[in-house]
């Protein structure tokens, strides 16, 4: 029964995240990615805590925890890559305007 609860929370979180992101205009994705890196870190820590408390005899809990950590890490890393590119773009644009 506990595995079903974990699966329910996982599906609910995935659906909520998809709905929130899909309603943001495309033009705002890059600035929001920069501002949401903190949230990505919190999600990653939460995924690690959930995986740490998973029952070792439950492959479902371990698999969901593993994928939560994997996707959370990829999301956080991607956020920092996009932020670096965005900052480099603004720095390059500033140099062109100064000349």
Coordinates of N, CA, C and O in Angstrom, one line a residue:
X1 N 0.8 -1.2 0.0 CA 0.0 0.0 0.0 C 0.9 1.3 0.0 O 0.5 2.2 -0.6
X2 N 2.0 1.2 0.7 CA 2.9 2.4 0.8 C 3.5 2.7 -0.6 O 3.7 3.9 -0.9
X3 N 3.8 1.7 -1.4 CA 4.3 1.9 -2.7 C 3.3 2.7 -3.6 O 3.7 3.5 -4.4
X4 N 2.0 2.4 -3.4 CA 1.0 3.1 -4.2 C 1.0 4.6 -3.8 O 0.8 5.4 -4.7
X5 N 1.2 4.9 -2.5 CA 1.2 6.2 -2.1 C 2.4 7.0 -2.7 O 2.2 8.1 -3.2
X6 N 3.6 6.4 -2.7 CA 4.7 7.0 -3.4 C 4.5 7.2 -4.8 O 4.8 8.3 -5.4
X7 N 3.9 6.3 -5.5 CA 3.6 6.4 -6.9 C 2.6 7.5 -7.2 O 2.7 8.3 -8.1
X8 N 1.6 7.6 -6.3 CA 0.6 8.7 -6.4 C 1.2 10.1 -6.2 O 0.9 11.0 -7.0
X9 N 2.1 10.2 -5.2 CA 2.7 11.5 -5.0 C 3.6 11.8 -6.2 O 3.7 13.0 -6.7
X10 N 4.3 10.9 -6.8 CA 5.2 11.1 -7.9 C 4.4 11.5 -9.1 O 4.7 12.5 -9.8
X11 N 3.3 10.9 -9.4 CA 2.4 11.2 -10.6 C 1.8 12.6 -10.3 O 1.8 13.4 -11.3
X12 N 1.4 12.9 -9.1 CA 0.8 14.2 -8.8 C 1.8 15.3 -9.0 O 1.5 16.4 -9.6
X13 N 3.0 15.1 -8.5 CA 4.1 16.1 -8.7 C 4.4 16.3 -10.1 O 4.6 17.5 -10.6
X14 N 4.5 15.2 -10.9 CA 4.8 15.4 -12.3 C 3.7 16.1 -13.0 O 4.0 17.0 -13.9
X15 N 2.5 15.8 -12.8 CA 1.4 16.5 -13.4 C 1.3 18.0 -13.0 O 1.2 18.8 -13.9
X16 N 1.5 18.3 -11.8 CA 1.5 19.7 -11.3 C 2.6 20.5 -12.0 O 2.4 21.6 -12.4
X17 N 3.8 19.9 -12.0 CA 5.0 20.6 -12.6 C 4.7 20.8 -14.1 O 5.0 21.9 -14.6
X18 N 4.2 19.8 -14.8 CA 3.9 20.0 -16.2 C 2.9 21.1 -16.4 O 3.0 21.9 -17.3
X19 N 1.8 21.1 -15.6 CA 0.8 22.1 -15.8 C 1.3 23.6 -15.5 O 1.0 24.5 -16.2
X20 N 2.2 23.7 -14.5 CA 2.7 25.0 -14.2 C 3.6 25.5 -15.3 O 3.5 26.6 -15.7
X21 N 4.5 24.6 -15.8 CA 5.4 25.1 -16.8 C 4.7 25.3 -18.2 O 5.1 26.2 -18.9
X22 N 3.7 24.5 -18.5 CA 3.1 24.6 -19.8 C 2.3 25.9 -19.9 O 2.0 26.4 -21.0
X23 N 1.9 26.5 -18.8 CA 1.2 27.8 -18.8 C 2.1 29.0 -18.8 O 1.6 30.1 -18.9
X24 N 3.4 28.9 -18.8 CA 4.3 30.0 -18.8 C 4.6 30.3 -20.3 O 4.9 29.4 -21.1
X25 N 4.5 31.6 -20.7 CA 4.8 31.9 -22.1 C 6.3 31.5 -22.4 O 7.2 31.6 -21.6
X26 N 6.5 31.1 -23.7 CA 7.9 30.7 -24.1 C 8.9 31.8 -23.9 O 10.0 31.5 -23.5
X27 N 8.6 33.0 -24.0 CA 9.5 34.1 -23.9 C 10.1 34.2 -22.5 O 11.1 34.7 -22.3
X28 N 9.3 33.7 -21.5 CA 9.7 33.8 -20.1 C 10.5 32.6 -19.6 O 11.0 32.6 -18.5
X29 N 10.7 31.5 -20.4 CA 11.3 30.3 -19.9 C 12.7 30.5 -19.5 O 13.2 30.1 -18.5
X30 N 13.5 31.3 -20.3 CA 14.9 31.5 -19.9 C 15.1 32.3 -18.6 O 15.8 31.9 -17.7
X31 N 14.4 33.4 -18.5 CA 14.6 34.1 -17.2 C 14.0 33.3 -16.0 O 14.6 33.4 -14.9
X32 N 13.0 32.6 -16.2 CA 12.4 31.7 -15.1 C 13.4 30.6 -14.8 O 13.5 30.2 -13.6
X33 N 14.1 30.1 -15.8 CA 15.0 29.0 -15.5 C 16.2 29.5 -14.6 O 16.6 28.9 -13.7
X34 N 16.6 30.7 -14.9 CA 17.6 31.3 -14.0 C 17.1 31.5 -12.6 O 17.9 31.3 -11.7
X35 N 15.9 32.0 -12.4 CA 15.4 32.2 -11.1 C 15.0 31.0 -10.3 O 14.8 31.0 -9.1
X36 N 14.8 29.9 -11.0 CA 14.3 28.7 -10.4 C 15.4 27.7 -10.0 O 15.0 26.6 -9.6
X37 N 16.6 28.0 -10.2 CA 17.7 27.0 -9.8 C 17.6 26.7 -8.4 O 17.9 25.5 -8.0
X38 N 17.2 27.6 -7.5 CA 17.1 27.2 -6.1 C 16.0 26.2 -5.9 O 16.2 25.2 -5.1
X39 N 14.9 26.3 -6.6 CA 13.8 25.3 -6.4 C 14.3 24.0 -6.9 O 14.0 22.9 -6.3
X40 N 15.1 23.9 -8.0 CA 15.6 22.7 -8.5 C 16.5 22.0 -7.5 O 16.4 20.8 -7.3
X41 N 17.3 22.8 -6.8 CA 18.1 22.2 -5.7 C 17.3 21.6 -4.6 O 17.6 20.6 -4.0
X42 N 16.2 22.3 -4.2 CA 15.3 21.8 -3.1 C 14.6 20.5 -3.6 O 14.5 19.6 -2.8
X43 N 14.2 20.5 -4.8 CA 13.6 19.2 -5.3 C 14.6 18.1 -5.3 O 14.3 16.9 -5.0
X44 N 15.8 18.4 -5.7 CA 16.9 17.3 -5.7 C 17.1 16.8 -4.3 O 17.2 15.6 -4.1
X45 N 17.2 17.7 -3.3 CA 17.4 17.3 -1.9 C 16.2 16.5 -1.4 O 16.4 15.5 -0.8
X46 N 15.0 16.9 -1.8 CA 13.8 16.1 -1.4 C 13.8 14.7 -2.0 O 13.5 13.8 -1.4
X47 N 14.3 14.6 -3.3 CA 14.3 13.3 -3.9 C 15.4 12.4 -3.2 O 15.1 11.2 -3.1
X48 N 16.5 13.0 -2.8 CA 17.5 12.2 -2.1 C 17.0 11.8 -0.7 O 17.2 10.6 -0.3
X49 N 16.2 12.6 -0.1 CA 15.6 12.2 1.2 C 14.6 11.1 1.0 O 14.6 10.1 1.8
X50 N 13.8 11.2 0.0 CA 12.8 10.2 -0.2 C 13.5 8.8 -0.6 O 13.1 7.8 -0.1
X51 N 14.5 8.9 -1.4 CA 15.2 7.7 -1.8 C 16.0 7.1 -0.6 O 16.0 5.9 -0.4
X52 N 16.5 8.0 0.3 CA 17.1 7.5 1.5 C 16.2 6.8 2.4 O 16.6 5.9 3.2
X53 N 14.9 7.1 2.4 CA 13.9 6.5 3.3 C 13.2 5.4 2.6 O 12.2 4.8 3.2
X54 N 13.5 5.1 1.4 CA 12.8 4.0 0.7 C 13.1 2.6 1.3 O 14.2 2.4 1.8
X55 N 12.2 1.8 1.2 CA 12.3 0.4 1.7 C 13.3 -0.3 0.8 O 13.1 -0.4 -0.4
X56 N 14.4 -0.9 1.3 CA 15.4 -1.6 0.4 C 14.8 -2.8 -0.3 O 15.3 -3.2 -1.3
X57 N 13.7 -3.3 0.2 CA 13.1 -4.5 -0.4 C 12.1 -4.1 -1.4 O 11.4 -5.0 -2.0
X58 N 11.8 -2.8 -1.7 CA 10.8 -2.4 -2.6 C 11.5 -1.8 -3.9 O 12.0 -0.7 -3.9
X59 N 11.5 -2.6 -4.9 CA 12.1 -2.1 -6.2 C 11.4 -0.8 -6.7 O 12.0 0.0 -7.3
X60 N 10.1 -0.7 -6.5 CA 9.3 0.4 -7.0 C 9.8 1.7 -6.3 O 10.1 2.7 -7.0
X61 N 9.9 1.7 -5.0 CA 10.4 2.9 -4.3 C 11.8 3.3 -4.7 O 12.1 4.4 -4.9
X62 N 12.7 2.3 -4.8 CA 14.1 2.6 -5.2 C 14.2 3.1 -6.6 O 14.9 4.0 -6.9
X63 N 13.4 2.5 -7.5 CA 13.4 3.0 -8.9 C 12.8 4.4 -9.0 O 13.4 5.3 -9.7
X64 N 11.7 4.7 -8.3 CA 11.2 6.0 -8.4 C 12.1 7.0 -7.7 O 12.3 8.1 -8.2
X65 N 12.7 6.7 -6.6 CA 13.7 7.5 -6.0 C 14.9 7.8 -6.9 O 15.4 8.9 -7.0
X66 N 15.4 6.8 -7.5 CA 16.6 6.9 -8.4 C 16.2 7.9 -9.6 O 17.0 8.8 -9.9
X67 N 15.1 7.7 -10.2 CA 14.7 8.5 -11.3 C 14.4 10.0 -10.8 O 14.7 10.9 -11.6
X68 N 13.9 10.1 -9.6 CA 13.7 11.5 -9.1 C 15.0 12.2 -8.9 O 15.1 13.4 -9.3
X69 N 16.0 11.5 -8.4 CA 17.3 12.1 -8.2 C 18.0 12.4 -9.5 O 18.5 13.5 -9.8
X70 N 17.9 11.4 -10.5 CA 18.5 11.6 -11.8 C 17.8 12.8 -12.5 O 18.6 13.7 -13.0
X71 N 16.5 12.9 -12.6 CA 15.9 14.0 -13.3 C 16.1 15.3 -12.5 O 16.2 16.3 -13.2
X72 N 16.1 15.3 -11.2 CA 16.3 16.5 -10.4 C 17.7 17.0 -10.7 O 17.9 18.2 -10.9
X73 N 18.7 16.2 -10.8 CA 20.1 16.6 -11.0 C 20.2 17.1 -12.4 O 20.9 18.2 -12.7
X74 N 19.6 16.5 -13.4 CA 19.6 16.9 -14.8 C 18.9 18.3 -14.9 O 19.4 19.2 -15.6
X75 N 17.8 18.5 -14.2 CA 17.1 19.7 -14.2 C 17.9 20.9 -13.6 O 18.0 22.0 -14.2
X76 N 18.6 20.6 -12.5 CA 19.4 21.6 -11.8 C 20.6 22.0 -12.7 O 20.9 23.2 -12.9
X77 N 21.3 21.0 -13.3 CA 22.4 21.2 -14.1 C 22.0 22.0 -15.4 O 22.7 22.9 -15.8
X78 N 20.9 21.6 -16.0 CA 20.4 22.3 -17.1 C 20.1 23.8 -16.8 O 20.3 24.7 -17.7
X79 N 19.5 24.0 -15.7 CA 19.2 25.4 -15.3 C 20.5 26.2 -15.2 O 20.5 27.4 -15.6
X80 N 21.5 25.7 -14.6 CA 22.8 26.4 -14.6 C 23.4 26.6 -15.9 O 24.0 27.7 -16.2
X81 N 23.3 25.7 -16.8 CA 23.8 25.8 -18.2 C 23.1 26.9 -18.9 O 23.7 27.8 -19.6
X82 N 21.8 26.9 -18.8 CA 21.0 28.0 -19.5 C 21.3 29.3 -18.9 O 21.4 30.3 -19.6
X83 N 21.5 29.4 -17.6 CA 21.8 30.7 -17.0 C 23.1 31.2 -17.5 O 23.3 32.4 -17.8
X84 N 24.1 30.3 -17.6 CA 25.5 30.7 -18.1 C 25.4 31.2 -19.5 O 25.9 32.2 -19.9
X85 N 24.6 30.5 -20.3 CA 24.4 31.0 -21.7 C 23.7 32.3 -21.8 O 24.1 33.2 -22.6
X86 N 22.7 32.5 -21.0 CA 22.0 33.7 -21.0 C 22.9 34.9 -20.5 O 22.9 36.0 -21.2
X87 N 23.7 34.7 -19.5 CA 24.6 35.7 -19.0 C 25.6 36.0 -20.1 O 26.0 37.2 -20.3
X88 N 26.1 35.0 -20.8 CA 27.1 35.2 -21.8 C 26.5 36.0 -23.0 O 27.2 36.9 -23.6
X89 N 25.3 35.8 -23.3 CA 24.6 36.5 -24.4 C 24.4 38.0 -24.0 O 24.7 38.8 -24.8
X90 N 24.1 38.3 -22.8 CA 24.0 39.6 -22.4 C 25.3 40.4 -22.3 O 25.4 41.5 -22.7
X91 N 26.4 39.6 -21.9 CA 27.7 40.2 -21.9 C 28.2 40.5 -23.3 O 28.7 41.6 -23.6
X92 N 27.9 39.6 -24.2 CA 28.3 39.8 -25.6 C 27.5 41.0 -26.2 O 28.1 41.8 -27.0
X93 N 26.3 41.1 -25.9 CA 25.4 42.2 -26.4 C 25.9 43.5 -25.9 O 25.8 44.6 -26.6
X94 N 26.3 43.5 -24.6 CA 26.8 44.8 -24.0 C 28.1 45.3 -24.7 O 28.3 46.5 -24.9
X95 N 29.0 44.4 -25.1 CA 30.2 44.8 -25.7 C 29.9 45.4 -27.1 O 30.6 46.3 -27.5
X96 N 29.0 44.8 -27.8 CA 28.7 45.3 -29.2 C 28.1 46.7 -29.1 O 28.4 47.6 -29.9
X97 N 27.3 47.0 -28.1 CA 26.7 48.3 -27.9 C 27.7 49.4 -27.5 O 27.5 50.6 -27.7
X98 N 28.7 48.9 -26.8 CA 29.7 49.9 -26.2 C 30.7 50.4 -27.3 O 31.3 51.4 -27.1
X99 N 30.8 49.6 -28.4 CA 31.8 50.0 -29.4 C 31.3 51.1 -30.3 O 30.3 51.4 -30.6

